[in-house]
């Protein structure tokens, strides 16, 4: 007899194959028990943004803004934090380059 958790895992495996085979995503594995597992993977994001020609200072500021949005404030629930992160990912993180007052979307 198959348990609910096993059915869920089978579904997850099918979704992983779909992303790999049809959408050409790289599967990084199940990080459930990974040490230092975080919502914002700064190392991967830094590599990707660097590859797109984004300056290091803008990358650091962008990661800081994403971390702030992902952190649950005292009166904030998980839904609102996820919505804030999604908004930044969808519409871009507006950060300032040095002391210049002009905002520039990163990525």
JSON list of N, CA and C in Angstrom, two decimals, residues 3 26 51 55 76 105:
[
{"chain": "A", "resi": 3, "resn": "UNK", "atom": "N", "xyz": [1.71, 5.09, 0.76]},
{"chain": "A", "resi": 3, "resn": "UNK", "atom": "CA", "xyz": [1.31, 6.12, 1.72]},
{"chain": "A", "resi": 3, "resn": "UNK", "atom": "C", "xyz": [1.23, 7.47, 1.02]},
{"chain": "A", "resi": 26, "resn": "UNK", "atom": "N", "xyz": [18.31, 23.04, -14.23]},
{"chain": "A", "resi": 26, "resn": "UNK", "atom": "CA", "xyz": [19.28, 22.20, -13.55]},
{"chain": "A", "resi": 26, "resn": "UNK", "atom": "C", "xyz": [18.73, 21.85, -12.18]},
{"chain": "A", "resi": 51, "resn": "UNK", "atom": "N", "xyz": [27.17, 37.01, -14.24]},
{"chain": "A", "resi": 51, "resn": "UNK", "atom": "CA", "xyz": [27.14, 36.59, -15.64]},
{"chain": "A", "resi": 51, "resn": "UNK", "atom": "C", "xyz": [26.34, 37.52, -16.53]},
{"chain": "A", "resi": 55, "resn": "UNK", "atom": "N", "xyz": [27.15, 44.87, -11.49]},
{"chain": "A", "resi": 55, "resn": "UNK", "atom": "CA", "xyz": [28.27, 45.23, -10.61]},
{"chain": "A", "resi": 55, "resn": "UNK", "atom": "C", "xyz": [28.12, 44.57, -9.24]},
{"chain": "A", "resi": 76, "resn": "UNK", "atom": "N", "xyz": [4.34, 40.28, 10.81]},
{"chain": "A", "resi": 76, "resn": "UNK", "atom": "CA", "xyz": [4.19, 39.84, 9.42]},
{"chain": "A", "resi": 76, "resn": "UNK", "atom": "C", "xyz": [4.01, 38.33, 9.37]},
{"chain": "A", "resi": 105, "resn": "UNK", "atom": "N", "xyz": [17.12, 49.14, -11.59]},
{"chain": "A", "resi": 105, "resn": "UNK", "atom": "CA", "xyz": [16.72, 47.77, -11.30]},
{"chain": "A", "resi": 105, "resn": "UNK", "atom": "C", "xyz": [17.88, 46.82, -11.54]}
]
